[in-house]
PDB file of C-alpha atoms in Angstrom:
ATOM      1  CA  MET G   1     295.443  44.004  22.335  1.00 88.00           C
ATOM      2  CA  THR G   2     293.762  43.021  19.215  1.00 92.00           C
ATOM      3  CA  ARG G   3     289.881  42.725  18.992  1.00 96.00           C
ATOM      4  CA  VAL G   4     288.588  39.693  17.430  1.00 96.00           C
ATOM      5  CA  ALA G   5     285.284  38.673  16.301  1.00 96.00           C
ATOM      6  CA  LEU G   6     284.976  34.983  15.135  1.00 96.00           C
ATOM      7  CA  TYR G   7     282.412  34.151  12.741  1.00 95.00           C
ATOM      8  CA  ILE G   8     281.055  30.088  12.234  1.00 93.00           C
ATOM      9  CA  ARG G   9     278.438  29.217   9.460  1.00 90.00           C
ATOM     10  CA  VAL G  10     277.384  26.159   8.380  1.00 85.00           C
ATOM     11  CA  SER G  11     274.638  24.098   6.062  1.00 74.00           C
ATOM     12  CA  HIS G  12     272.515  21.163   7.529  1.00 56.00           C
ATOM     13  CA  ASP G  13     273.702  19.591   4.430  1.00 52.00           C
ATOM     14  CA  GLU G  14     277.314  20.368   4.717  1.00 46.00           C
ATOM     15  CA  GLN G  15     277.493  19.416   8.729  1.00 45.00           C
ATOM     16  CA  VAL G  16     276.179  16.339   7.804  1.00 41.00           C
ATOM     17  CA  MET G  17     278.083  15.341   4.710  1.00 43.00           C
ATOM     18  CA  HIS G  18     281.502  16.810   5.833  1.00 45.00           C
ATOM     19  CA  GLY G  19     281.475  17.109   9.711  1.00 46.00           C
ATOM     20  CA  LEU G  20     281.792  20.864   9.477  1.00 59.00           C
ATOM     21  CA  SER G  21     280.219  21.692  12.557  1.00 79.00           C
ATOM     22  CA  LEU G  22     279.760  24.529  14.287  1.00 85.00           C
ATOM     23  CA  ASP G  23     281.546  23.280  17.683  1.00 88.00           C
ATOM     24  CA  ALA G  24     284.357  22.142  15.687  1.00 89.00           C
ATOM     25  CA  GLN G  25     284.738  25.605  13.792  1.00 91.00           C
ATOM     26  CA  ARG G  26     284.544  27.666  17.190  1.00 93.00           C
ATOM     27  CA  GLU G  27     287.205  25.499  18.841  1.00 93.00           C
ATOM     28  CA  ALA G  28     289.697  25.908  16.132  1.00 94.00           C
ATOM     29  CA  LEU G  29     288.984  29.739  16.394  1.00 95.00           C
ATOM     30  CA  GLU G  30     289.007  30.433  19.920  1.00 95.00           C
ATOM     31  CA  ASN G  31     292.374  28.153  20.033  1.00 95.00           C
ATOM     32  CA  HIS G  32     293.609  30.841  17.360  1.00 94.00           C
ATOM     33  CA  ALA G  33     292.438  33.799  19.101  1.00 95.00           C
ATOM     34  CA  LYS G  34     294.175  32.417  22.251  1.00 95.00           C
ATOM     35  CA  GLU G  35     297.691  31.466  21.229  1.00 95.00           C
ATOM     36  CA  ARG G  36     298.129  34.680  19.534  1.00 94.00           C
ATOM     37  CA  GLY G  37     296.709  36.982  22.775  1.00 95.00           C
ATOM     38  CA  TYR G  38     293.756  38.304  20.810  1.00 96.00           C
ATOM     39  CA  SER G  39     290.713  39.641  23.032  1.00 96.00           C
ATOM     40  CA  ILE G  40     287.637  37.808  21.598  1.00 96.00           C
ATOM     41  CA  VAL G  41     284.570  40.268  21.547  1.00 96.00           C
ATOM     42  CA  ASP G  42     282.036  37.920  20.515  1.00 96.00           C
ATOM     43  CA  ILE G  43     281.191  34.757  18.344  1.00 96.00           C
ATOM     44  CA  TYR G  44     278.689  35.012  15.699  1.00 96.00           C
ATOM     45  CA  ALA G  45     277.189  31.764  14.209  1.00 92.00           C
ATOM     46  CA  ASP G  46     275.172  31.182  11.445  1.00 89.00           C
ATOM     47  CA  GLU G  47     273.765  27.535  11.630  1.00 85.00           C
ATOM     48  CA  GLY G  48     271.860  26.406   9.077  1.00 75.00           C
ATOM     49  CA  ILE G  49     272.565  28.741   6.485  1.00 69.00           C
ATOM     50  CA  THR G  50     274.530  28.843   3.221  1.00 66.00           C
ATOM     51  CA  ALA G  51     276.664  31.150   2.129  1.00 54.00           C
ATOM     52  CA  ARG G  52     274.577  32.117  -0.954  1.00 57.00           C
ATOM     53  CA  LYS G  53     271.734  32.937   1.350  1.00 60.00           C
ATOM     54  CA  GLN G  54     270.873  36.907   0.978  1.00 71.00           C
ATOM     55  CA  LEU G  55     273.368  38.720   3.180  1.00 79.00           C
ATOM     56  CA  SER G  56     269.550  39.703   5.042  1.00 80.00           C
ATOM     57  CA  LYS G  57     268.859  36.347   5.847  1.00 82.00           C
ATOM     58  CA  ARG G  58     272.592  35.751   7.464  1.00 88.00           C
ATOM     59  CA  LYS G  59     271.281  37.232  10.693  1.00 91.00           C
ATOM     60  CA  GLU G  60     274.441  36.413  12.877  1.00 93.00           C
ATOM     61  CA  LEU G  61     276.459  38.057  10.244  1.00 93.00           C
ATOM     62  CA  GLN G  62     274.272  41.042  10.144  1.00 94.00           C
ATOM     63  CA  ARG G  63     274.941  41.402  13.958  1.00 96.00           C
ATOM     64  CA  LEU G  64     278.467  41.099  13.401  1.00 96.00           C
ATOM     65  CA  LEU G  65     278.489  43.892  10.719  1.00 95.00           C
ATOM     66  CA  ALA G  66     276.649  46.245  13.355  1.00 96.00           C
ATOM     67  CA  ASP G  67     279.193  45.553  15.917  1.00 97.00           C
ATOM     68  CA  VAL G  68     282.075  46.819  13.049  1.00 96.00           C
ATOM     69  CA  LYS G  69     279.848  49.875  12.291  1.00 97.00           C
ATOM     70  CA  LYS G  70     280.225  50.711  16.072  1.00 97.00           C
ATOM     71  CA  ASP G  71     284.272  49.767  15.770  1.00 96.00           C
ATOM     72  CA  LYS G  72     284.030  47.222  18.264  1.00 96.00           C
ATOM     73  CA  ILE G  73     286.328  45.167  16.197  1.00 96.00           C
ATOM     74  CA  ASP G  74     289.842  45.252  14.703  1.00 95.00           C
ATOM     75  CA  LEU G  75     289.784  41.818  13.526  1.00 93.00           C
ATOM     76  CA  ILE G  76     287.281  39.151  12.178  1.00 93.00           C
ATOM     77  CA  LEU G  77     288.526  35.193  12.092  1.00 94.00           C
ATOM     78  CA  VAL G  78     286.900  32.524   9.790  1.00 92.00           C
ATOM     79  CA  THR G  79     288.150  28.542   9.383  1.00 92.00           C
ATOM     80  CA  LYS G  80     288.097  28.791   5.538  1.00 87.00           C
ATOM     81  CA  LEU G  81     287.025  31.399   2.933  1.00 82.00           C
ATOM     82  CA  ASP G  82     283.914  29.052   1.894  1.00 81.00           C
ATOM     83  CA  ARG G  83     282.816  29.971   5.763  1.00 85.00           C
ATOM     84  CA  TRP G  84     282.670  33.642   4.716  1.00 83.00           C
ATOM     85  CA  PHE G  85     281.331  33.969   1.371  1.00 79.00           C
ATOM     86  CA  ARG G  86     280.952  32.486  -1.687  1.00 68.00           C
ATOM     87  CA  ASN G  87     280.069  34.845  -4.078  1.00 73.00           C
ATOM     88  CA  ILE G  88     281.828  38.071  -5.175  1.00 75.00           C
ATOM     89  CA  LYS G  89     279.315  40.554  -4.822  1.00 80.00           C
ATOM     90  CA  ASP G  90     278.141  39.797  -1.539  1.00 82.00           C
ATOM     91  CA  TYR G  91     281.863  39.682  -0.535  1.00 83.00           C
ATOM     92  CA  TYR G  92     282.867  43.471  -2.056  1.00 83.00           C
ATOM     93  CA  THR G  93     279.641  44.429  -0.205  1.00 89.00           C
ATOM     94  CA  VAL G  94     280.849  43.667   3.309  1.00 89.00           C
ATOM     95  CA  GLN G  95     284.358  44.421   2.430  1.00 87.00           C
ATOM     96  CA  GLU G  96     283.461  47.987   1.874  1.00 90.00           C
ATOM     97  CA  ILE G  97     282.051  48.098   5.656  1.00 94.00           C
ATOM     98  CA  LEU G  98     285.261  46.680   7.057  1.00 91.00           C
ATOM     99  CA  GLU G  99     287.663  48.995   5.218  1.00 88.00           C
ATOM    100  CA  ALA G 100     285.616  51.806   6.364  1.00 95.00           C
ATOM    101  CA  HIS G 101     285.984  51.018   9.882  1.00 96.00           C
ATOM    102  CA  ASN G 102     289.554  49.724   9.739  1.00 92.00           C
ATOM    103  CA  CYS G 103     288.083  46.194  10.313  1.00 93.00           C
ATOM    104  CA  ASN G 104     290.423  43.072   8.540  1.00 89.00           C
ATOM    105  CA  TRP G 105     289.557  39.511   8.376  1.00 88.00           C
ATOM    106  CA  ARG G 106     291.554  36.114   7.966  1.00 87.00           C
ATOM    107  CA  THR G 107     291.244  32.906   7.414  1.00 88.00           C
ATOM    108  CA  ILE G 108     293.363  30.074  10.224  1.00 91.00           C
ATOM    109  CA  PHE G 109     293.168  27.262   7.815  1.00 90.00           C
ATOM    110  CA  GLU G 110     293.971  29.292   4.426  1.00 84.00           C
ATOM    111  CA  ASN G 111     296.200  32.185   3.582  1.00 81.00           C
ATOM    112  CA  TYR G 112     294.487  35.313   2.109  1.00 75.00           C
ATOM    113  CA  ASP G 113     296.176  38.743   1.970  1.00 65.00           C
ATOM    114  CA  THR G 114     294.009  41.504   0.862  1.00 66.00           C
ATOM    115  CA  SER G 115     296.701  44.157   1.142  1.00 57.00           C
ATOM    116  CA  THR G 116     298.248  43.185  -2.837  1.00 65.00           C
ATOM    117  CA  ALA G 117     296.445  43.478  -5.912  1.00 72.00           C
ATOM    118  CA  SER G 118     297.703  39.826  -6.569  1.00 72.00           C
ATOM    119  CA  GLY G 119     296.346  38.823  -3.017  1.00 68.00           C
ATOM    120  CA  ARG G 120     293.034  40.419  -4.088  1.00 71.00           C
ATOM    121  CA  LEU G 121     293.288  38.282  -7.257  1.00 77.00           C
ATOM    122  CA  HIS G 122     293.229  35.007  -5.266  1.00 76.00           C
ATOM    123  CA  ILE G 123     290.714  36.198  -3.397  1.00 78.00           C
ATOM    124  CA  ASN G 124     288.282  37.142  -6.430  1.00 73.00           C
ATOM    125  CA  ILE G 125     289.270  33.752  -8.227  1.00 79.00           C
ATOM    126  CA  MET G 126     288.786  31.329  -4.985  1.00 72.00           C
ATOM    127  CA  LEU G 127     285.538  33.143  -4.608  1.00 71.00           C
ATOM    128  CA  SER G 128     284.575  32.274  -8.482  1.00 71.00           C
ATOM    129  CA  VAL G 129     285.361  28.424  -7.530  1.00 71.00           C
ATOM    130  CA  ASN G 130     283.097  28.482  -4.814  1.00 65.00           C
ATOM    131  CA  GLN G 131     280.389  30.389  -6.245  1.00 66.00           C
ATOM    132  CA  ASP G 132     280.526  27.851  -9.446  1.00 64.00           C
ATOM    133  CA  GLU G 133     280.625  24.995  -7.035  1.00 66.00           C
ATOM    134  CA  CYS G 134     277.941  26.083  -4.920  1.00 64.00           C
ATOM    135  CA  ASP G 135     275.485  26.852  -8.435  1.00 64.00           C
ATOM    136  CA  ARG G 136     276.408  23.088  -9.345  1.00 72.00           C
ATOM    137  CA  THR G 137     275.554  21.575  -6.259  1.00 61.00           C
ATOM    138  CA  SER G 138     272.067  23.634  -6.131  1.00 61.00           C
ATOM    139  CA  GLU G 139     271.155  22.083 -10.053  1.00 71.00           C
ATOM    140  CA  ARG G 140     272.233  18.677  -8.525  1.00 73.00           C
ATOM    141  CA  ILE G 141     269.804  18.863  -5.381  1.00 61.00           C
ATOM    142  CA  LYS G 142     267.228  20.296  -7.815  1.00 70.00           C
ATOM    143  CA  ALA G 143     267.615  17.267  -9.988  1.00 71.00           C
ATOM    144  CA  VAL G 144     267.599  14.905  -7.333  1.00 63.00           C
ATOM    145  CA  PHE G 145     264.245  16.873  -6.160  1.00 68.00           C
ATOM    146  CA  LYS G 146     262.843  16.766  -9.623  1.00 72.00           C
ATOM    147  CA  HIS G 147     263.674  12.917  -9.696  1.00 66.00           C
ATOM    148  CA  LYS G 148     262.111  12.237  -6.442  1.00 71.00           C
ATOM    149  CA  LYS G 149     258.970  14.007  -7.647  1.00 72.00           C
ATOM    150  CA  GLU G 150     258.293  12.222 -10.611  1.00 71.00           C
ATOM    151  CA  ASN G 151     258.486   9.241  -8.853  1.00 76.00           C
ATOM    152  CA  LYS G 152     255.912  10.807  -6.273  1.00 75.00           C
ATOM    153  CA  GLU G 153     258.590  10.557  -3.634  1.00 79.00           C
ATOM    154  CA  VAL G 154     258.316  12.968  -0.604  1.00 81.00           C
ATOM    155  CA  CYS G 155     261.509  15.211  -0.644  1.00 73.00           C
ATOM    156  CA  SER G 156     261.495  16.095   2.859  1.00 70.00           C
ATOM    157  CA  GLY G 157     260.205  14.556   6.454  1.00 70.00           C
ATOM    158  CA  ASN G 158     257.358  16.893   6.446  1.00 82.00           C
ATOM    159  CA  VAL G 159     253.801  15.860   5.278  1.00 90.00           C
ATOM    160  CA  PRO G 160     250.194  17.531   5.653  1.00 91.00           C
ATOM    161  CA  TYR G 161     249.025  16.352   8.797  1.00 94.00           C
ATOM    162  CA  GLY G 162     246.921  13.171   8.024  1.00 94.00           C
ATOM    163  CA  TYR G 163     249.635  11.814   6.113  1.00 94.00           C
ATOM    164  CA  TYR G 164     253.080   9.574   7.173  1.00 93.00           C
ATOM    165  CA  ILE G 165     255.833   8.493   4.894  1.00 90.00           C
ATOM    166  CA  ASP G 166     256.316   4.970   4.284  1.00 91.00           C
ATOM    167  CA  GLU G 167     259.494   3.067   3.707  1.00 87.00           C
ATOM    168  CA  ASN G 168     259.308   4.206  -0.023  1.00 85.00           C
ATOM    169  CA  LYS G 169     259.113   7.657   0.487  1.00 87.00           C
ATOM    170  CA  HIS G 170     255.720   7.752  -0.410  1.00 89.00           C
ATOM    171  CA  MET G 171     252.636   9.779   1.479  1.00 91.00           C
ATOM    172  CA  GLN G 172     250.235   7.054   2.908  1.00 93.00           C
ATOM    173  CA  ILE G 173     247.179   8.208   4.557  1.00 94.00           C
ATOM    174  CA  ASP G 174     247.130   8.249   8.785  1.00 94.00           C
ATOM    175  CA  GLU G 175     243.399   6.838   9.155  1.00 94.00           C
ATOM    176  CA  GLU G 176     243.094   8.343  12.791  1.00 94.00           C
ATOM    177  CA  LYS G 177     244.621  12.102  11.586  1.00 95.00           C
ATOM    178  CA  ALA G 178     242.669  11.295   8.574  1.00 95.00           C
ATOM    179  CA  LYS G 179     239.349  11.349  10.433  1.00 95.00           C
ATOM    180  CA  GLU G 180     240.126  15.012  12.185  1.00 95.00           C
ATOM    181  CA  VAL G 181     240.636  16.574   8.419  1.00 96.00           C
ATOM    182  CA  GLN G 182     237.586  14.606   7.075  1.00 96.00           C
ATOM    183  CA  ASP G 183     235.314  16.154  10.403  1.00 96.00           C
ATOM    184  CA  ALA G 184     237.300  19.415   9.746  1.00 96.00           C
ATOM    185  CA  TYR G 185     235.781  20.020   5.864  1.00 97.00           C
ATOM    186  CA  ASN G 186     232.173  18.527   6.453  1.00 96.00           C
ATOM    187  CA  TYR G 187     232.172  21.030   9.885  1.00 97.00           C
ATOM    188  CA  TYR G 188     233.052  24.022   7.753  1.00 96.00           C
ATOM    189  CA  GLU G 189     230.768  23.191   4.980  1.00 95.00           C
ATOM    190  CA  LEU G 190     227.706  23.160   7.715  1.00 95.00           C
ATOM    191  CA  HIS G 191     229.211  26.565   9.236  1.00 94.00           C
ATOM    192  CA  ASN G 192     231.202  28.324   6.887  1.00 93.00           C
ATOM    193  CA  ASN G 193     233.613  29.719   9.872  1.00 94.00           C
ATOM    194  CA  VAL G 194     237.050  29.113  10.209  1.00 94.00           C
ATOM    195  CA  GLN G 195     237.270  30.044  13.654  1.00 94.00           C
ATOM    196  CA  GLN G 196     233.728  28.006  14.903  1.00 95.00           C
ATOM    197  CA  THR G 197     235.835  25.023  13.143  1.00 96.00           C
ATOM    198  CA  ARG G 198     238.914  25.741  14.921  1.00 95.00           C
ATOM    199  CA  LYS G 199     237.035  25.178  18.361  1.00 96.00           C
ATOM    200  CA  TYR G 200     235.112  22.682  17.308  1.00 96.00           C
ATOM    201  CA  LEU G 201     238.350  20.350  16.643  1.00 96.00           C
ATOM    202  CA  SER G 202     239.975  22.030  19.445  1.00 95.00           C
ATOM    203  CA  ASP G 203     237.332  20.850  21.805  1.00 95.00           C
ATOM    204  CA  LYS G 204     236.653  16.976  20.331  1.00 95.00           C
ATOM    205  CA  TYR G 205     240.167  16.430  19.641  1.00 94.00           C
ATOM    206  CA  GLY G 206     242.672  18.596  21.483  1.00 93.00           C
ATOM    207  CA  TYR G 207     243.744  22.282  20.847  1.00 93.00           C
ATOM    208  CA  ILE G 208     244.651  23.389  17.239  1.00 94.00           C
ATOM    209  CA  THR G 209     245.391  27.057  16.237  1.00 95.00           C
ATOM    210  CA  TYR G 210     243.204  29.321  14.010  1.00 94.00           C
ATOM    211  CA  THR G 211     246.640  29.183  11.372  1.00 93.00           C
ATOM    212  CA  ALA G 212     246.578  25.088  11.447  1.00 94.00           C
ATOM    213  CA  THR G 213     243.005  24.589  10.902  1.00 95.00           C
ATOM    214  CA  ARG G 214     242.936  27.299   7.902  1.00 94.00           C
ATOM    215  CA  LYS G 215     245.897  25.348   6.801  1.00 94.00           C
ATOM    216  CA  ARG G 216     244.086  21.899   6.613  1.00 94.00           C
ATOM    217  CA  LEU G 217     241.253  23.909   5.040  1.00 96.00           C
ATOM    218  CA  THR G 218     243.403  25.079   1.931  1.00 95.00           C
ATOM    219  CA  HIS G 219     245.576  22.072   1.572  1.00 93.00           C
ATOM    220  CA  GLU G 220     245.303  20.864  -1.699  1.00 93.00           C
ATOM    221  CA  ALA G 221     247.036  17.571  -0.846  1.00 93.00           C
ATOM    222  CA  TYR G 222     243.988  16.339   0.768  1.00 95.00           C
ATOM    223  CA  THR G 223     242.654  15.826  -2.943  1.00 94.00           C
ATOM    224  CA  GLY G 224     245.848  13.452  -3.994  1.00 92.00           C
ATOM    225  CA  THR G 225     247.691  16.674  -5.558  1.00 90.00           C
ATOM    226  CA  TYR G 226     250.631  17.507  -4.108  1.00 86.00           C
ATOM    227  CA  ASN G 227     253.838  19.663  -5.503  1.00 79.00           C
ATOM    228  CA  GLY G 228     251.506  20.367  -8.649  1.00 82.00           C
ATOM    229  CA  ILE G 229     251.448  16.494  -9.488  1.00 85.00           C
ATOM    230  CA  LYS G 230     248.020  14.663  -9.321  1.00 88.00           C
ATOM    231  CA  ASP G 231     247.946  11.244  -7.544  1.00 89.00           C
ATOM    232  CA  PHE G 232     250.828  12.317  -6.007  1.00 89.00           C
ATOM    233  CA  CYS G 233     249.203  10.545  -2.902  1.00 90.00           C
ATOM    234  CA  PRO G 234     245.841   9.101  -1.779  1.00 93.00           C
ATOM    235  CA  SER G 235     243.222  11.565  -1.349  1.00 95.00           C
ATOM    236  CA  ILE G 236     241.798  12.171   2.026  1.00 95.00           C
ATOM    237  CA  ILE G 237     238.603  14.230   0.812  1.00 94.00           C
ATOM    238  CA  SER G 238     237.042  14.845  -2.502  1.00 95.00           C
ATOM    239  CA  GLU G 239     238.227  17.217  -4.972  1.00 94.00           C
ATOM    240  CA  LYS G 240     234.397  18.065  -5.275  1.00 95.00           C
ATOM    241  CA  GLN G 241     234.206  19.099  -1.699  1.00 96.00           C
ATOM    242  CA  TYR G 242     237.826  20.676  -1.730  1.00 96.00           C
ATOM    243  CA  LYS G 243     236.668  23.107  -4.357  1.00 95.00           C
ATOM    244  CA  ASN G 244     233.377  24.220  -2.760  1.00 95.00           C
ATOM    245  CA  VAL G 245     235.274  24.552   0.774  1.00 95.00           C
ATOM    246  CA  GLN G 246     237.653  27.030  -1.068  1.00 94.00           C
ATOM    247  CA  ARG G 247     234.930  28.662  -2.512  1.00 93.00           C
ATOM    248  CA  LEU G 248     233.649  29.362   0.878  1.00 93.00           C
ATOM    249  CA  ILE G 249     236.712  30.400   2.324  1.00 92.00           C
ATOM    250  CA  GLY G 250     237.049  32.953  -0.570  1.00 88.00           C
ATOM    251  CA  MET G 251     233.768  34.093   0.148  1.00 86.00           C
ATOM    252  CA  ASN G 252     234.372  34.791   3.961  1.00 76.00           C
ATOM    253  CA  LYS G 253     238.170  36.627   3.625  1.00 65.00           C
ATOM    254  CA  LYS G 254     237.921  38.382   6.413  1.00 54.00           C
ATOM    255  CA  GLN G 255     237.444  35.276   8.962  1.00 47.00           C
ATOM    256  CA  TYR G 256     240.414  36.614  11.660  1.00 49.00           C
ATOM    257  CA  GLU G 257     241.305  34.991  14.761  1.00 47.00           C
ATOM    258  CA  PRO G 258     239.472  37.080  17.497  1.00 51.00           C
ATOM    259  CA  LYS G 259     241.456  39.705  19.401  1.00 55.00           C
ATOM    260  CA  ALA G 260     241.650  39.725  23.185  1.00 54.00           C
ATOM    261  CA  PRO G 261     239.105  41.729  25.119  1.00 54.00           C
ATOM    262  CA  GLN G 262     240.504  44.891  25.976  1.00 58.00           C
ATOM    263  CA  GLU G 263     240.154  45.911  29.679  1.00 58.00           C
ATOM    264  CA  GLU G 264     237.196  48.322  30.489  1.00 58.00           C
ATOM    265  CA  TYR G 265     237.554  51.184  31.978  1.00 55.00           C
ATOM    266  CA  ILE G 266     234.742  52.966  34.367  1.00 60.00           C
ATOM    267  CA  PHE G 267     234.961  56.532  32.523  1.00 63.00           C
ATOM    268  CA  SER G 268     235.517  55.003  29.029  1.00 52.00           C
TER     269      SER G 268
END
């Protein structure tokens, strides 16, 4: 019985725009395998990952290749070529591994044949087309982001603590949270210690990690500069205070969160 691996991949943008959900791909591949009497070894799903990501970033693909090297898989099923790869270099890197372990791959919605010269040429052409399309899409996205930044619009839903995004996609001050940010800067200037500042904020406003505390104390957005653009948003603290805190932090680079106390032994 042929042992098959089902590989599915989708980026967040593709799922939103084209409905290429992981569930839809999984269902189609499972049905294809069952109709042919294949034995499904495992399902490998890279969610929110573009095909142009470095191979090392595609964790499930790496897990799949590890199983191929253990000779667990005879055939890899994918829905379409662009779910598998979108550039020639990565394709041949993986293809070399597959050939060394007598593992083939097949798309269920397209017809590709790696056993003939014309089939391999067809794959190269389609990968080149997919790579060009991906590059063009990347350029369009960069142009959109550039336009948004120039108009002082937020490009994502994440903004520094103390701000919110208004209906025009601009950053505005959350007055209550901004008080915590101001309090953090004022306290740090007096005590010059990140860990003490973290404890002070935790006691007064609720638990906060060392990393989050340090991030607040070093985020330039609080001066109104964001993404390298001055006056991108209203400022919560003055530029003078921000620079002073950065100077103090620079003088105390060895401030780390204390380690948990070690257990004591009677003969230590």
